[in-house]
mmCIF file with all atom_site columns, C-alpha atoms in Angstrom:
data_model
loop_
_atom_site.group_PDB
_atom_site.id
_atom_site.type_symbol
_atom_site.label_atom_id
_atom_site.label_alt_id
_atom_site.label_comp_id
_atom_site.label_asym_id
_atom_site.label_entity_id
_atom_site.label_seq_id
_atom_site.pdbx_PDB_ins_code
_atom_site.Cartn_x
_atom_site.Cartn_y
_atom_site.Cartn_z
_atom_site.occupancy
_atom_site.B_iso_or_equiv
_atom_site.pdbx_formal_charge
_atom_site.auth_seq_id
_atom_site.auth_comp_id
_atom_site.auth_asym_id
_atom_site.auth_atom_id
_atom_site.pdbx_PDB_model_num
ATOM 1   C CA . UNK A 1 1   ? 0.000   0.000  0.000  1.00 48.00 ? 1   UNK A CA 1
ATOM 2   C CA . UNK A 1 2   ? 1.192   3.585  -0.925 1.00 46.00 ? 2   UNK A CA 1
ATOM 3   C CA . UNK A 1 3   ? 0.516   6.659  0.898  1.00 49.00 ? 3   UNK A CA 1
ATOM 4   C CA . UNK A 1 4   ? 0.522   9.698  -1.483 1.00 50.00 ? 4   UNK A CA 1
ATOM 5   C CA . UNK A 1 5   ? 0.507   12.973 -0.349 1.00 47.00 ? 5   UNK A CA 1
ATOM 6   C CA . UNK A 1 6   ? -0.774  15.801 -1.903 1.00 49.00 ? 6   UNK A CA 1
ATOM 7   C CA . UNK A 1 7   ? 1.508   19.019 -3.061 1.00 48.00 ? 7   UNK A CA 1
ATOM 8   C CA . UNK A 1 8   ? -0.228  22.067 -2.096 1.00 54.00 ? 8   UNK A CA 1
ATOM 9   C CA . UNK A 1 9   ? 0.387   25.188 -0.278 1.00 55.00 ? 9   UNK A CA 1
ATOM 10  C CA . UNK A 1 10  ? 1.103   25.236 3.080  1.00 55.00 ? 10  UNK A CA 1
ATOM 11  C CA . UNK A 1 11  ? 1.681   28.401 5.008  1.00 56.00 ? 11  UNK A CA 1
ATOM 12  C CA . UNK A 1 12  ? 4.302   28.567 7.713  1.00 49.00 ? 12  UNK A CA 1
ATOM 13  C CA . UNK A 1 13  ? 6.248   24.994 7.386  1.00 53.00 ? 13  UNK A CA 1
ATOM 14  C CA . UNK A 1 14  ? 9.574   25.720 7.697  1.00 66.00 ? 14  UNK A CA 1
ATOM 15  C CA . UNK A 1 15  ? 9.143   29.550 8.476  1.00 69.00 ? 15  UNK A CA 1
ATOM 16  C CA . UNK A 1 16  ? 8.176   32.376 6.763  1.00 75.00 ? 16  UNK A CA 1
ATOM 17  C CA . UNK A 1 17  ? 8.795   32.382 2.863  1.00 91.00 ? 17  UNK A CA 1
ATOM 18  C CA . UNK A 1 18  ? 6.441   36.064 2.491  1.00 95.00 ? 18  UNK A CA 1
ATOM 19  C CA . UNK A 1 19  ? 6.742   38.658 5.184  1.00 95.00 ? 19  UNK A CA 1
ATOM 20  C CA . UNK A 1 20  ? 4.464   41.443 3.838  1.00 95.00 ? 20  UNK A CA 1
ATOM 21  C CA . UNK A 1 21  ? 5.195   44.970 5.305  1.00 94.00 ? 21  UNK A CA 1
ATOM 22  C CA . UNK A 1 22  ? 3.132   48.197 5.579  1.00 92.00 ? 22  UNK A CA 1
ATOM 23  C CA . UNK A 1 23  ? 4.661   51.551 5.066  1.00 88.00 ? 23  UNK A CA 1
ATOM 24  C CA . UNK A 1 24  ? 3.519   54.882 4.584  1.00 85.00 ? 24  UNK A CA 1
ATOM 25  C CA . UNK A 1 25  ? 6.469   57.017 5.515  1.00 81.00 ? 25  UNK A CA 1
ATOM 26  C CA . UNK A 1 26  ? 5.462   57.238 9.452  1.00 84.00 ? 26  UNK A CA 1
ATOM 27  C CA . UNK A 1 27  ? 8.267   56.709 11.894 1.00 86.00 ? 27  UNK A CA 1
ATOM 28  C CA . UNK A 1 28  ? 6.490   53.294 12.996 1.00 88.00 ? 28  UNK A CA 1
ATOM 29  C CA . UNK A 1 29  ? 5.908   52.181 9.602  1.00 86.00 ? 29  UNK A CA 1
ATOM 30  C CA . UNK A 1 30  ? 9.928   52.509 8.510  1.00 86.00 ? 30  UNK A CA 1
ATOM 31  C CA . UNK A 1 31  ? 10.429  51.032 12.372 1.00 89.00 ? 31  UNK A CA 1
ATOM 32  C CA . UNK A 1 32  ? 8.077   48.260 11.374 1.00 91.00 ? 32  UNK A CA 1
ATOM 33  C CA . UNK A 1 33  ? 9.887   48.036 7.850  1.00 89.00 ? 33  UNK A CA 1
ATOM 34  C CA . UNK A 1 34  ? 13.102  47.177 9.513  1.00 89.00 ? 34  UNK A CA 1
ATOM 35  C CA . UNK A 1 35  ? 12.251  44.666 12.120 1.00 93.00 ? 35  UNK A CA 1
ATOM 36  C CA . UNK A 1 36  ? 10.609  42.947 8.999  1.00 93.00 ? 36  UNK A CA 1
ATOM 37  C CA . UNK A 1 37  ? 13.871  43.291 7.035  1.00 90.00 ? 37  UNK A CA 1
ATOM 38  C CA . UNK A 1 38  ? 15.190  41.700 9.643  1.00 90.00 ? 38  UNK A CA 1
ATOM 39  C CA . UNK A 1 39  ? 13.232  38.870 10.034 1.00 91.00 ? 39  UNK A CA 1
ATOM 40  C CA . UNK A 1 40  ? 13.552  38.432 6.064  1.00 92.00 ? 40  UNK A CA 1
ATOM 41  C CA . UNK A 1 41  ? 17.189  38.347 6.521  1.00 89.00 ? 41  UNK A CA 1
ATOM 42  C CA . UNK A 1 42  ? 17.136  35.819 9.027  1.00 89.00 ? 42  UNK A CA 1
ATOM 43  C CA . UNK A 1 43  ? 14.819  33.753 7.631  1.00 90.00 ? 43  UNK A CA 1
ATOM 44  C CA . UNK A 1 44  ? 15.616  33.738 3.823  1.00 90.00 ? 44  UNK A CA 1
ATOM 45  C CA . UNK A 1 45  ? 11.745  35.048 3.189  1.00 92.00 ? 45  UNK A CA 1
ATOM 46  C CA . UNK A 1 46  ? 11.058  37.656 0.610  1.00 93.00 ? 46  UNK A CA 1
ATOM 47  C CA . UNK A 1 47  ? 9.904   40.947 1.947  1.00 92.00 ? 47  UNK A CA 1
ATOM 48  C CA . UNK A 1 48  ? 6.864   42.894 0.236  1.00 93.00 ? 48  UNK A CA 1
ATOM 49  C CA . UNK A 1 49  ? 7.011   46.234 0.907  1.00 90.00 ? 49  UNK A CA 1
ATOM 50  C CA . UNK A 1 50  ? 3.515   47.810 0.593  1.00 91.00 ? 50  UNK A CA 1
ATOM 51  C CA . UNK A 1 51  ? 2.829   51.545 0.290  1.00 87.00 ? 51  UNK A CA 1
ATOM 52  C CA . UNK A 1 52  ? -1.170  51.892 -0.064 1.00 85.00 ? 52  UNK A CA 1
ATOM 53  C CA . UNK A 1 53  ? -1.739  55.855 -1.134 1.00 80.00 ? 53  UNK A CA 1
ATOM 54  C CA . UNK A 1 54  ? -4.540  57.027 0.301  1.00 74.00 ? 54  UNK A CA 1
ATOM 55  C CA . UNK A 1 55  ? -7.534  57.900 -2.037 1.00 71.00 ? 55  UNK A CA 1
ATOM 56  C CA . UNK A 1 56  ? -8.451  61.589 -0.578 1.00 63.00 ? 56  UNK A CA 1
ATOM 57  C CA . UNK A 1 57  ? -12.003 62.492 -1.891 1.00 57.00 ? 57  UNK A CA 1
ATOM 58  C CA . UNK A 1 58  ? -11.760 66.199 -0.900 1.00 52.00 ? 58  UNK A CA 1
ATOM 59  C CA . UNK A 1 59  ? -7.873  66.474 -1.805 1.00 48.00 ? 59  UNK A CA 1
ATOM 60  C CA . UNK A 1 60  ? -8.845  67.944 -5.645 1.00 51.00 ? 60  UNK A CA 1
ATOM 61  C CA . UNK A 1 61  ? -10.876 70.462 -3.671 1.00 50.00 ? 61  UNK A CA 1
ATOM 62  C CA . UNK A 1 62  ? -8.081  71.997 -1.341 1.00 50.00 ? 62  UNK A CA 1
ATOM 63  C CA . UNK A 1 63  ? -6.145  72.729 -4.713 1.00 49.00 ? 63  UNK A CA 1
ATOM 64  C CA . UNK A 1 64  ? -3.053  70.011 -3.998 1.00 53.00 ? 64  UNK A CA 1
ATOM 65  C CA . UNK A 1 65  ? -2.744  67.378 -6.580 1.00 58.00 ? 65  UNK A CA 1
ATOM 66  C CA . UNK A 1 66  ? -3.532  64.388 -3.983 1.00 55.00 ? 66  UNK A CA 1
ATOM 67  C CA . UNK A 1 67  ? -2.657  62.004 -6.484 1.00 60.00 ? 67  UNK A CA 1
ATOM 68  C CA . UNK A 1 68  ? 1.469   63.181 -7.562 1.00 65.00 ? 68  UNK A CA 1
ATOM 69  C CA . UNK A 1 69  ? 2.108   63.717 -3.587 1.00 66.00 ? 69  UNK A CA 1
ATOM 70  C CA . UNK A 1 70  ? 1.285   60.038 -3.171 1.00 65.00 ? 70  UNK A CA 1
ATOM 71  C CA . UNK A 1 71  ? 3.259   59.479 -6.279 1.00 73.00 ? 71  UNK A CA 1
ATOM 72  C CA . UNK A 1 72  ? 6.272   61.016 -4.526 1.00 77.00 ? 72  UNK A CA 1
ATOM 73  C CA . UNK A 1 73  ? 5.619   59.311 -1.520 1.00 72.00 ? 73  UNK A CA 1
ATOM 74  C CA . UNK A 1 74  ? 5.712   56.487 -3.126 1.00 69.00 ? 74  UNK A CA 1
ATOM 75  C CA . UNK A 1 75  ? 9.053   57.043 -5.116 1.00 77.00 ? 75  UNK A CA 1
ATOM 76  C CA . UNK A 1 76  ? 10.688  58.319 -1.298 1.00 79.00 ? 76  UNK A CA 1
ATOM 77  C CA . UNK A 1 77  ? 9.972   55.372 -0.035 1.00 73.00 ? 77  UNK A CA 1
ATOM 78  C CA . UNK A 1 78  ? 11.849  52.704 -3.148 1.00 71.00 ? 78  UNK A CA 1
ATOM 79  C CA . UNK A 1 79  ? 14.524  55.896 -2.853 1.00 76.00 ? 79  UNK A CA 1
ATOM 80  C CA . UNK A 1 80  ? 14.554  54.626 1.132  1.00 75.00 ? 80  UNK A CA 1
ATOM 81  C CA . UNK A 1 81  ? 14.414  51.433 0.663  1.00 70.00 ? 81  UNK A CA 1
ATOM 82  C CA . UNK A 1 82  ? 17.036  51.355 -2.310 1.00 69.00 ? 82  UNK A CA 1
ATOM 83  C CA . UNK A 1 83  ? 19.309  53.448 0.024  1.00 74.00 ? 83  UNK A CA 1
ATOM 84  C CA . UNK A 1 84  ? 19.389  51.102 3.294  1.00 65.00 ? 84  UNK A CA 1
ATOM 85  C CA . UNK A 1 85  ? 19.874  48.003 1.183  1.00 62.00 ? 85  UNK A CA 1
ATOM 86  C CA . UNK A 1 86  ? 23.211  49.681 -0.726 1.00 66.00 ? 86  UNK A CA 1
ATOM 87  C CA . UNK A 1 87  ? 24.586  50.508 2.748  1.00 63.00 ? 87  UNK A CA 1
ATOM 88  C CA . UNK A 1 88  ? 24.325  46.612 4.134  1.00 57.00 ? 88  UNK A CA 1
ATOM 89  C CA . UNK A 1 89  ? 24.909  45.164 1.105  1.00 57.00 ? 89  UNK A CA 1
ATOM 90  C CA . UNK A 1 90  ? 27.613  42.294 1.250  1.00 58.00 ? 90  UNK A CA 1
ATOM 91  C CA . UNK A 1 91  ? 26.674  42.248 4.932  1.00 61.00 ? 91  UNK A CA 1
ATOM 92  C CA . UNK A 1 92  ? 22.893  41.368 4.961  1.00 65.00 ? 92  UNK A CA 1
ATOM 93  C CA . UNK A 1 93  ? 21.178  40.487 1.823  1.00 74.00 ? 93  UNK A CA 1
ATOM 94  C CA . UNK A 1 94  ? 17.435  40.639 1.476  1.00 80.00 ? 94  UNK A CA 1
ATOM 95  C CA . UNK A 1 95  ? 15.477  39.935 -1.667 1.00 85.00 ? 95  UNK A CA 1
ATOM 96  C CA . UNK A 1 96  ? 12.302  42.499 -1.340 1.00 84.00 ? 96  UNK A CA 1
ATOM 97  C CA . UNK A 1 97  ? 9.839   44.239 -3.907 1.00 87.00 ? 97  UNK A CA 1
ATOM 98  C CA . UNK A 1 98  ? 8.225   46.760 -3.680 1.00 86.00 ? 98  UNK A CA 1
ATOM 99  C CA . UNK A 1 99  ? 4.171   46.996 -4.456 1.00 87.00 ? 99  UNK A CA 1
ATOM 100 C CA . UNK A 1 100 ? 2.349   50.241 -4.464 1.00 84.00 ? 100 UNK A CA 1
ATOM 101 C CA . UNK A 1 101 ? -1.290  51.285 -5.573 1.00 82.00 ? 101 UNK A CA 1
ATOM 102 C CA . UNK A 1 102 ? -4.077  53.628 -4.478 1.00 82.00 ? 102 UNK A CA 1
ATOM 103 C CA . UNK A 1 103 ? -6.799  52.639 -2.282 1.00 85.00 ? 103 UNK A CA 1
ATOM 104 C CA . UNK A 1 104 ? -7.623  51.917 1.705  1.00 87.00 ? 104 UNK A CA 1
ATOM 105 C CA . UNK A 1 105 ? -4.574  50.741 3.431  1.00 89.00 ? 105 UNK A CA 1
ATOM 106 C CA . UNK A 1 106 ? -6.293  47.382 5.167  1.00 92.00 ? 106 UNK A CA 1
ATOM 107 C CA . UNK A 1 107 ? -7.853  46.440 1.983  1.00 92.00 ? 107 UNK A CA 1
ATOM 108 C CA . UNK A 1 108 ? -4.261  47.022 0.143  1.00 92.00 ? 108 UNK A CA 1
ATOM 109 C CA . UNK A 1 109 ? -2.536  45.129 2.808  1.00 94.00 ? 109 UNK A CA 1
ATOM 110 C CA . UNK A 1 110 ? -5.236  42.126 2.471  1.00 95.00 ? 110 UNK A CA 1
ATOM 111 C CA . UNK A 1 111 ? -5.105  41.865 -1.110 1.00 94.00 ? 111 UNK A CA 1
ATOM 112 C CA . UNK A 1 112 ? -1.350  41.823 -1.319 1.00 94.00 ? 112 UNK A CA 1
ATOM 113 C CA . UNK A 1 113 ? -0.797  39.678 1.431  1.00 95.00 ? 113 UNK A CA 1
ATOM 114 C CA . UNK A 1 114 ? -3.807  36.765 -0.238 1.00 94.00 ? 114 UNK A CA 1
ATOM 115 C CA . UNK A 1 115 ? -2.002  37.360 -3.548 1.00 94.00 ? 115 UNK A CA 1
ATOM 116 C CA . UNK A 1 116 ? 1.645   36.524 -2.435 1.00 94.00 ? 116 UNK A CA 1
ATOM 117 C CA . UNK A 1 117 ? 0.691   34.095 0.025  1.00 94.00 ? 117 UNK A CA 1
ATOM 118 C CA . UNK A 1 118 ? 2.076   35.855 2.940  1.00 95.00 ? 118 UNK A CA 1
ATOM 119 C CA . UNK A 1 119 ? 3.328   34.207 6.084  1.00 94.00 ? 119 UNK A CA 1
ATOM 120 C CA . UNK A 1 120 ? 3.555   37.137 8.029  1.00 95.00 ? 120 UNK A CA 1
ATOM 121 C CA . UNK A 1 121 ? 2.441   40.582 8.164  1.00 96.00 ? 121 UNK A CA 1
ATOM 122 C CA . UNK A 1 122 ? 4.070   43.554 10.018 1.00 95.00 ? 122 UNK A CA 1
ATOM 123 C CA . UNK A 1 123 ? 2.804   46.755 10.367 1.00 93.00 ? 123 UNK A CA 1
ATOM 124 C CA . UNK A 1 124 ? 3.298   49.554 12.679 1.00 90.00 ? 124 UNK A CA 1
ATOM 125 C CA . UNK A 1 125 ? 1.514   51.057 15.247 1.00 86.00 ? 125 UNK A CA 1
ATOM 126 C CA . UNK A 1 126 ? -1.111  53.680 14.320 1.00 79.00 ? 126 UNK A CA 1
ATOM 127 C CA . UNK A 1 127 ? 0.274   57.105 15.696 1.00 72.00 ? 127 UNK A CA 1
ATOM 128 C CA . UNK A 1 128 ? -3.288  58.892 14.923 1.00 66.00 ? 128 UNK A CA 1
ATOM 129 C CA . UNK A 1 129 ? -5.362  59.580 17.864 1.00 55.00 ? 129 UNK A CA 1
ATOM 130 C CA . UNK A 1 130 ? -9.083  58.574 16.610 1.00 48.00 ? 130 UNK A CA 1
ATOM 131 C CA . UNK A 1 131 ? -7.802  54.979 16.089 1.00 48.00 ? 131 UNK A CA 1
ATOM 132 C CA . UNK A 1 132 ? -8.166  54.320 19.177 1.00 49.00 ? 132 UNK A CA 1
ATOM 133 C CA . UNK A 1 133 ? -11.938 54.662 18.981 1.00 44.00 ? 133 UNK A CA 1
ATOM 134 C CA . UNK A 1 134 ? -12.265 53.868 15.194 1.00 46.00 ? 134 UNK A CA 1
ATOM 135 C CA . UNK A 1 135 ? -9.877  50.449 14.969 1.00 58.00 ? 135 UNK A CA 1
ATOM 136 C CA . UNK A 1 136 ? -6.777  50.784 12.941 1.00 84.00 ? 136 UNK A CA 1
ATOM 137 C CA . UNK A 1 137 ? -5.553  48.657 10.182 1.00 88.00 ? 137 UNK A CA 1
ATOM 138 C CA . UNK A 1 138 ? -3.433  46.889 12.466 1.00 88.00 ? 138 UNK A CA 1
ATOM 139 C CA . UNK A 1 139 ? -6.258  45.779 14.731 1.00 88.00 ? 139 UNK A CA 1
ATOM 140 C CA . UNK A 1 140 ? -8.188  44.996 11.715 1.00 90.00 ? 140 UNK A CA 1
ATOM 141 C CA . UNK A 1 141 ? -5.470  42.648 10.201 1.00 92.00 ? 141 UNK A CA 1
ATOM 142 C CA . UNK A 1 142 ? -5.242  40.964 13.638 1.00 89.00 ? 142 UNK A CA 1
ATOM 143 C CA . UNK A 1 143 ? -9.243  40.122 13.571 1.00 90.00 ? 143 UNK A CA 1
ATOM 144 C CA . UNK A 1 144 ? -9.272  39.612 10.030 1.00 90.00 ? 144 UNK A CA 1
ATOM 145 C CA . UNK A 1 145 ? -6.741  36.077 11.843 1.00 87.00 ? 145 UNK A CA 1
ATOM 146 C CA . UNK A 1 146 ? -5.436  34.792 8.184  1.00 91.00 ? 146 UNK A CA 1
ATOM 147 C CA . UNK A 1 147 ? -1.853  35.626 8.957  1.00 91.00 ? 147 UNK A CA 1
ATOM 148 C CA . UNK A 1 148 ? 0.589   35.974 12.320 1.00 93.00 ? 148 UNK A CA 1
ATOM 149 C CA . UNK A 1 149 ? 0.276   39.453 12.050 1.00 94.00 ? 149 UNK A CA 1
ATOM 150 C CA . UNK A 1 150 ? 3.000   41.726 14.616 1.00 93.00 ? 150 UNK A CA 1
ATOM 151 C CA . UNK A 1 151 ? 2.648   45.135 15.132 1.00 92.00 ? 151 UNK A CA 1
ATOM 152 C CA . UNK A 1 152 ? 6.041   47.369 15.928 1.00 91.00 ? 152 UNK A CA 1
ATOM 153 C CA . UNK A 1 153 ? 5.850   50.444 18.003 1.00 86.00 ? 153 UNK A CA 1
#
């Protein structure tokens, strides 16, 4: 008798293979962005940067083109990113991408994290007030409970 077993995906069996990360230029966020490169490192996992820009209805309105600050946000960020890996490179390697789009940051998160599989998540700790009250997306990632999701101060 012969016992076959089935090849599918399986998250978490020999550690993390897809750390996702949210950033959006807040001091937590790059915090958060380094303990995940970290954890990439040490692992071997790839790390998914995320950078969700914010959709603001009533930016047009104020006169600020909502849409090319995010676009510079965005391109900070890589410029960051690009930066930090240069200076450790031949010391720590980390194999990482970079995914960024417009849209609510939880959903953006969600989808990227479904669509790569994710092991992990890592996000950093809301530093606005009324989340508190309102949930943030960390909270919301940890009750959405389809990945190990940790939270840096």
């Amino acid at each position: 008798m012969t016992e076959q077993h089935s090849h599918q995906f399986e998250r978490g069996t020999d550690g993390p293979k897809v750390i996702v990360v949210g950033v959006d230029g807040s001091d937590s966020s790059l915090r958060a962005a380094a303990y995940a490169g970290g954890l990439a490192r040490r692992q071997g996992a790839l790390l998914a940067v995320v950078y969700v820009q914010p959709v603001l209805a009533g930016g047009a309105a104020l006169g600020a083109s909502v849409a090319e600050t995010t676009d510079e946000i965005a391109e900070e960020l890589v410029a960051q990113i690009r930066e930090a890996t240069e200076r450790v490179k031949g010391i720590f390697d980390v194999r990482w991408e970079f995914h960024t789009f417009r849209g609510d940051p939880y959903s953006g998160l969600v989808r990227t994290a479904d669509e790569l599989k994710a092991d992990a998540v890592v996000v950093g700790a809301s530093e606005q007030a009324g989340h508190r009250f309102v949930g943030s997306v960390a909270v919301r990632l940890v009750k959405a409970g389809r990945w190990p999701v940790t939270v840096v101060p």
